[in-house]
Amino acid sequence: MLTNGTVEEIKTVSLVTLSLKDTKRWTLSNGTSDGGCSVPSVVEWEDNQLMMMTACDDGRRRVYRIGDKGESWTEALGTLSRVWGNKRGGEAKAVGSGFITATIGNGEDNRKVMLVTLPVYSSKNGKRNEKGVLHLWLTDNTHI
C-alpha cells in the first residue's frame, strides 16, 4: 500500500469477537495475533480463557492464550506454538486443520484436553508423498 509516497507492508492478523453477557452487543478484542497469522481456530480452555491456533506466513502454526476478555494475548511457547509446520514447503494456510476440546476420564478423575487434526506429509524411498495423512494430536496444554 502506498501512503504519502512511502510503501507500507500490510499484514493480516487474527482477533476475536466476543459478547460478555448480552448477545445483542458484540465487541472486538483489543489484542491480536502477530502480523501474518490468519485462518484461526478458537476454543474455550480454562476460566474465561480462549486458545487460538493460527496459520502464519512463516509456515508455522502459532497458538495464543487469550485472557482478560480479549485484552491480553500470549503466545503459548511452552508446548503448543510453532510445533506444527507447513505443507511440504508451502503455506500453512493451505492446509486445513481442526481444534476442539474434550473432557476424558471416568467421572472422578476427569481431564480437559485439546484435540488437533493436521495432515502430515511423509517421504518414502526419498520421494515426498503427495497426499498427507491426517494425524490426531492430543494435548493437555503441558504435553503433546
Coordinates of N, CA and C in Angstrom, one line a residue:
M1 N 0.8 -1.2 0.0 CA 0.0 0.0 0.0 C 0.9 1.2 0.0
L2 N 0.5 2.2 -0.8 CA 1.3 3.5 -0.9 C 0.6 4.6 -0.1
T3 N 1.3 5.1 0.9 CA 0.8 6.2 1.7 C 1.8 7.4 1.7
N4 N 1.4 8.5 1.3 CA 2.3 9.7 1.3 C 3.7 9.4 0.6
G5 N 3.7 8.7 -0.4 CA 4.9 8.4 -1.2 C 5.7 7.3 -0.6
T6 N 5.3 6.6 0.5 CA 6.1 5.5 1.1 C 5.2 4.2 1.0
V7 N 5.9 3.1 0.9 CA 5.3 1.8 0.8 C 5.2 1.3 2.2
E8 N 4.0 0.9 2.6 CA 3.7 0.2 3.9 C 3.4 -1.2 3.6
E9 N 3.9 -2.1 4.4 CA 3.6 -3.5 4.3 C 2.3 -3.8 5.1
I10 N 1.4 -4.5 4.5 CA 0.1 -4.8 5.2 C 0.2 -6.3 5.6
K11 N -0.1 -6.6 6.8 CA -0.1 -7.9 7.3 C -1.5 -8.3 7.9
T12 N -1.9 -9.5 7.6 CA -3.2 -9.9 8.2 C -3.0 -10.3 9.6
V13 N -3.9 -10.1 10.5 CA -3.9 -10.5 11.9 C -5.2 -11.2 12.2
S14 N -5.2 -12.0 13.3 CA -6.5 -12.6 13.8 C -6.9 -12.0 15.1
L15 N -8.2 -11.9 15.3 CA -8.7 -11.4 16.6 C -10.0 -12.1 16.9
V16 N -10.6 -11.8 18.0 CA -11.8 -12.5 18.3 C -12.9 -11.4 18.5
T17 N -14.1 -11.8 18.3 CA -15.3 -11.1 18.5 C -16.0 -11.7 19.7
L18 N -16.4 -10.9 20.8 CA -16.9 -11.6 21.9 C -18.1 -10.8 22.5
S19 N -18.9 -11.5 23.2 CA -20.1 -10.9 23.9 C -20.0 -11.4 25.3
L20 N -19.9 -10.4 26.2 CA -19.7 -10.7 27.6 C -20.9 -11.3 28.3
K21 N -22.0 -10.7 28.2 CA -23.3 -11.2 28.8 C -24.4 -11.2 27.8
D22 N -24.6 -10.1 27.2 CA -25.7 -9.9 26.3 C -25.3 -10.2 24.9
T23 N -26.0 -11.1 24.2 CA -25.6 -11.5 22.9 C -26.0 -10.5 21.8
K24 N -26.6 -9.4 22.3 CA -27.0 -8.3 21.4 C -25.9 -7.3 21.2
R25 N -24.9 -7.4 22.1 CA -23.7 -6.4 21.9 C -22.4 -7.3 21.8
W26 N -21.8 -7.1 20.7 CA -20.5 -7.8 20.4 C -19.4 -6.8 20.3
T27 N -18.2 -7.1 20.8 CA -17.1 -6.2 20.7 C -15.9 -7.0 20.1
L28 N -14.9 -6.3 19.5 CA -13.7 -6.8 19.0 C -12.7 -6.8 20.2
S29 N -11.8 -7.8 20.2 CA -10.8 -7.9 21.2 C -9.8 -6.8 20.9
N30 N -9.1 -6.3 21.9 CA -8.1 -5.3 21.8 C -6.8 -5.9 21.3
G31 N -6.5 -7.1 21.7 CA -5.3 -7.8 21.3 C -5.5 -8.5 20.0
T32 N -4.4 -8.8 19.3 CA -4.4 -9.6 18.0 C -3.3 -10.5 18.0
S33 N -3.3 -11.4 17.0 CA -2.2 -12.3 16.8 C -1.0 -11.5 16.2
D34 N 0.1 -12.1 16.0 CA 1.2 -11.5 15.2 C 0.8 -11.2 13.8
G35 N 1.4 -10.3 13.2 CA 1.1 -10.0 11.8 C 1.5 -11.2 10.9
G36 N 0.6 -11.4 9.9 CA 0.8 -12.6 9.0 C 0.2 -13.8 9.5
C37 N -0.6 -13.8 10.6 CA -1.2 -15.0 11.1 C -2.7 -14.9 10.9
S38 N -3.3 -15.9 10.2 CA -4.7 -15.9 9.9 C -5.3 -17.3 10.0
V39 N -6.4 -17.5 9.5 CA -7.1 -18.8 9.5 C -7.2 -19.3 10.9
P40 N -7.8 -18.6 11.8 CA -7.8 -19.0 13.2 C -8.8 -20.1 13.5
S41 N -8.5 -20.9 14.5 CA -9.4 -21.9 15.2 C -9.4 -21.5 16.6
V42 N -10.5 -21.3 17.3 CA -10.6 -20.9 18.6 C -11.4 -21.9 19.5
V43 N -10.9 -22.2 20.7 CA -11.6 -23.0 21.6 C -11.5 -22.3 23.0
E44 N -12.6 -22.6 23.8 CA -12.5 -22.1 25.2 C -11.7 -23.1 26.0
W45 N -10.8 -22.6 26.8 CA -9.9 -23.5 27.5 C -10.2 -23.5 29.0
E46 N -9.6 -22.6 29.8 CA -9.8 -22.5 31.2 C -10.6 -21.3 31.6
D47 N -10.8 -21.1 32.8 CA -11.6 -19.9 33.4 C -11.5 -18.7 32.5
N48 N -12.5 -18.4 31.7 CA -12.6 -17.2 30.9 C -11.3 -17.1 30.0
Q49 N -10.8 -18.2 29.5 CA -9.6 -18.1 28.7 C -9.9 -18.8 27.4
L50 N -9.4 -18.3 26.3 CA -9.5 -18.9 25.0 C -8.1 -19.3 24.5
M51 N -8.1 -20.3 23.6 CA -6.9 -20.7 22.9 C -7.2 -20.5 21.4
M52 N -6.3 -19.9 20.7 CA -6.5 -19.7 19.3 C -5.2 -20.2 18.5
M53 N -5.5 -21.1 17.5 CA -4.4 -21.6 16.7 C -4.5 -20.9 15.4
T54 N -3.4 -20.3 14.9 CA -3.4 -19.6 13.6 C -2.4 -20.2 12.7
A55 N -2.6 -20.0 11.4 CA -1.6 -20.4 10.4 C -0.9 -19.1 10.0
C56 N 0.5 -19.1 10.0 CA 1.2 -17.9 9.8 C 2.1 -17.9 8.5
D57 N 2.4 -16.7 8.1 CA 3.2 -16.6 6.8 C 4.6 -17.2 6.9
D58 N 5.1 -17.4 8.1 CA 6.4 -18.1 8.2 C 6.3 -19.6 8.1
G59 N 5.1 -20.1 7.8 CA 5.0 -21.5 7.7 C 4.6 -22.3 8.9
R60 N 4.6 -21.7 10.0 CA 4.3 -22.3 11.3 C 2.8 -22.0 11.7
R61 N 2.4 -22.8 12.7 CA 1.1 -22.5 13.3 C 1.5 -22.0 14.7
R62 N 0.8 -20.9 15.0 CA 1.1 -20.3 16.4 C -0.2 -20.4 17.2
V63 N 0.0 -20.7 18.5 CA -1.1 -20.8 19.4 C -1.0 -19.7 20.4
Y64 N -2.2 -19.0 20.6 CA -2.2 -17.9 21.5 C -3.2 -18.2 22.7
R65 N -2.8 -17.8 23.9 CA -3.7 -17.9 25.0 C -4.3 -16.5 25.2
I66 N -5.6 -16.4 25.2 CA -6.3 -15.1 25.3 C -7.0 -15.0 26.6
G67 N -6.7 -14.0 27.4 CA -7.4 -13.9 28.7 C -7.9 -12.5 28.8
D68 N -8.5 -12.2 30.0 CA -9.0 -10.8 30.3 C -9.9 -10.3 29.2
K69 N -10.9 -11.1 28.8 CA -11.9 -10.7 27.9 C -11.3 -10.2 26.6
G70 N -10.2 -10.8 26.1 CA -9.6 -10.3 24.8 C -8.6 -9.3 25.0
E71 N -8.3 -8.9 26.2 CA -7.3 -7.8 26.4 C -5.8 -8.3 26.2
S72 N -5.5 -9.4 26.9 CA -4.2 -9.9 26.9 C -4.0 -11.2 26.0
W73 N -3.0 -11.1 25.2 CA -2.7 -12.2 24.2 C -1.3 -12.7 24.5
T74 N -1.1 -14.0 24.7 CA 0.2 -14.5 25.0 C 0.4 -15.7 24.1
E75 N 1.5 -15.8 23.3 CA 1.8 -16.9 22.5 C 2.2 -18.1 23.4
A76 N 1.6 -19.2 23.2 CA 1.8 -20.4 24.1 C 3.1 -21.1 23.6
L77 N 4.2 -20.5 24.0 CA 5.5 -21.0 23.5 C 5.9 -22.3 24.2
G78 N 5.5 -22.6 25.4 CA 5.9 -23.7 26.2 C 5.7 -25.0 25.5
T79 N 4.6 -25.3 24.9 CA 4.3 -26.6 24.3 C 3.6 -26.6 23.0
L80 N 2.7 -25.7 22.8 CA 1.9 -25.8 21.6 C 2.4 -25.0 20.4
S81 N 2.8 -23.7 20.6 CA 3.0 -22.9 19.5 C 4.2 -23.3 18.7
R82 N 4.2 -23.2 17.4 CA 5.2 -23.5 16.4 C 5.6 -25.0 16.3
V83 N 4.8 -25.8 17.0 CA 5.1 -27.3 16.9 C 4.8 -27.8 15.5
W84 N 3.6 -27.4 15.0 CA 3.2 -27.9 13.7 C 3.7 -27.0 12.6
G85 N 4.2 -27.7 11.5 CA 4.8 -26.9 10.4 C 3.8 -26.8 9.3
N86 N 4.4 -26.5 8.1 CA 3.6 -26.2 6.9 C 3.5 -27.4 6.0
K87 N 2.8 -27.1 4.9 CA 2.5 -28.2 3.9 C 3.7 -28.2 3.0
R88 N 4.5 -29.3 3.0 CA 5.6 -29.5 2.1 C 6.2 -28.3 1.4
G89 N 6.7 -27.4 2.2 CA 7.3 -26.2 1.6 C 6.3 -25.1 1.2
G90 N 5.0 -25.3 1.4 CA 4.0 -24.3 1.1 C 3.6 -23.6 2.3
E91 N 2.5 -22.9 2.2 CA 2.0 -22.1 3.3 C 1.2 -23.0 4.2
A92 N 1.2 -22.7 5.5 CA 0.4 -23.4 6.5 C -1.1 -23.1 6.2
K93 N -1.4 -22.0 5.6 CA -2.8 -21.6 5.4 C -3.4 -22.5 4.4
A94 N -2.6 -23.2 3.5 CA -3.1 -24.1 2.5 C -3.5 -25.4 3.1
V95 N -3.2 -25.6 4.3 CA -3.5 -26.9 5.0 C -4.6 -26.8 6.0
G96 N -5.7 -27.6 5.8 CA -6.8 -27.5 6.7 C -6.5 -28.1 8.1
S97 N -7.1 -27.6 9.1 CA -6.8 -28.1 10.4 C -8.1 -28.0 11.3
G98 N -8.1 -28.7 12.4 CA -9.2 -28.6 13.3 C -8.6 -28.6 14.7
F99 N -9.5 -28.0 15.6 CA -9.0 -27.7 17.0 C -10.3 -27.8 17.9
I100 N -10.3 -28.7 18.9 CA -11.5 -28.8 19.7 C -11.1 -29.3 21.1
T101 N -11.9 -29.1 22.1 CA -11.6 -29.5 23.4 C -12.6 -30.7 23.8
A102 N -12.1 -31.5 24.7 CA -12.9 -32.6 25.2 C -12.5 -32.9 26.6
T103 N -13.4 -33.5 27.4 CA -13.1 -34.0 28.7 C -13.1 -35.5 28.7
I104 N -12.0 -36.1 29.2 CA -11.8 -37.5 29.2 C -11.6 -37.9 30.7
G105 N -12.0 -39.1 31.0 CA -11.9 -39.7 32.3 C -13.0 -40.6 32.7
N106 N -13.0 -41.0 34.0 CA -14.0 -41.9 34.4 C -15.1 -41.3 35.3
G107 N -15.2 -39.9 35.3 CA -16.1 -39.2 36.1 C -15.5 -38.7 37.4
E108 N -14.6 -39.4 38.0 CA -14.0 -39.0 39.2 C -12.7 -38.3 38.9
D109 N -12.0 -38.8 37.9 CA -10.7 -38.2 37.5 C -10.7 -37.7 36.1
N110 N -11.5 -36.6 35.9 CA -11.6 -36.1 34.6 C -10.5 -35.1 34.2
R111 N -10.2 -35.1 32.9 CA -9.1 -34.2 32.5 C -9.5 -33.5 31.2
K112 N -9.4 -32.2 31.1 CA -9.7 -31.5 29.9 C -8.5 -31.5 28.9
V113 N -8.8 -31.9 27.7 CA -7.7 -32.0 26.7 C -8.1 -31.2 25.4
M114 N -7.2 -31.0 24.6 CA -7.4 -30.4 23.2 C -7.1 -31.5 22.2
L115 N -7.9 -31.5 21.2 CA -7.6 -32.4 20.0 C -7.3 -31.5 18.8
V116 N -6.2 -31.8 18.1 CA -5.8 -31.0 17.0 C -5.6 -32.0 15.8
T117 N -6.2 -31.7 14.7 CA -6.0 -32.5 13.5 C -5.2 -31.7 12.4
L118 N -4.2 -32.4 11.9 CA -3.4 -31.8 10.8 C -2.9 -32.9 9.9
P119 N -2.8 -32.6 8.6 CA -2.2 -33.6 7.7 C -0.7 -33.6 7.9
V120 N -0.1 -34.7 7.8 CA 1.4 -34.9 7.9 C 1.9 -35.5 6.6
Y121 N 2.9 -34.9 6.0 CA 3.4 -35.4 4.7 C 4.7 -36.2 5.0
S122 N 4.8 -37.4 4.5 CA 6.0 -38.3 4.8 C 6.7 -38.5 3.5
S123 N 7.9 -39.1 3.6 CA 8.7 -39.5 2.5 C 8.8 -41.0 2.4
K124 N 8.9 -41.5 1.2 CA 9.1 -43.0 1.0 C 10.1 -43.1 -0.1
N125 N 11.2 -43.9 0.1 CA 12.3 -44.1 -0.8 C 12.8 -42.7 -1.4
G126 N 12.9 -41.8 -0.5 CA 13.5 -40.5 -0.9 C 12.5 -39.5 -1.6
K127 N 11.3 -40.0 -1.9 CA 10.2 -39.2 -2.5 C 9.2 -38.7 -1.5
R128 N 8.8 -37.5 -1.7 CA 7.8 -36.9 -0.8 C 6.4 -37.4 -1.2
N129 N 5.6 -37.8 -0.3 CA 4.2 -38.2 -0.5 C 3.4 -37.0 -0.9
E130 N 2.7 -37.1 -2.0 CA 1.8 -36.0 -2.5 C 0.6 -35.8 -1.6
K131 N 0.1 -36.9 -1.0 CA -1.0 -36.7 -0.1 C -0.7 -36.9 1.3
G132 N -1.2 -36.0 2.2 CA -0.9 -36.0 3.6 C -1.8 -37.1 4.3
V133 N -1.3 -37.6 5.4 CA -2.1 -38.5 6.2 C -2.5 -37.7 7.4
L134 N -3.8 -37.7 7.7 CA -4.4 -36.9 8.8 C -3.9 -37.5 10.1
H135 N -3.3 -36.7 11.0 CA -2.9 -37.1 12.3 C -3.7 -36.3 13.3
L136 N -4.0 -37.1 14.4 CA -4.8 -36.5 15.5 C -3.8 -36.3 16.7
W137 N -3.7 -35.1 17.2 CA -2.8 -34.8 18.3 C -3.7 -34.5 19.5
L138 N -3.2 -35.0 20.7 CA -3.9 -34.8 21.9 C -3.0 -34.0 22.9
T139 N -3.4 -33.0 23.5 CA -2.6 -32.3 24.5 C -3.4 -31.8 25.6
D140 N -2.8 -31.7 26.8 CA -3.4 -31.1 28.0 C -2.8 -29.7 28.2
N141 N -2.2 -29.2 27.2 CA -1.5 -27.9 27.2 C -0.2 -27.9 28.0
T142 N 0.2 -29.1 28.4 CA 1.5 -29.3 29.0 C 2.3 -30.3 28.2
H143 N 1.7 -31.4 27.7 CA 2.3 -32.4 26.9 C 1.5 -32.6 25.6
I144 N 2.3 -33.0 24.6 CA 1.6 -33.3 23.3 C 1.7 -34.8 23.0

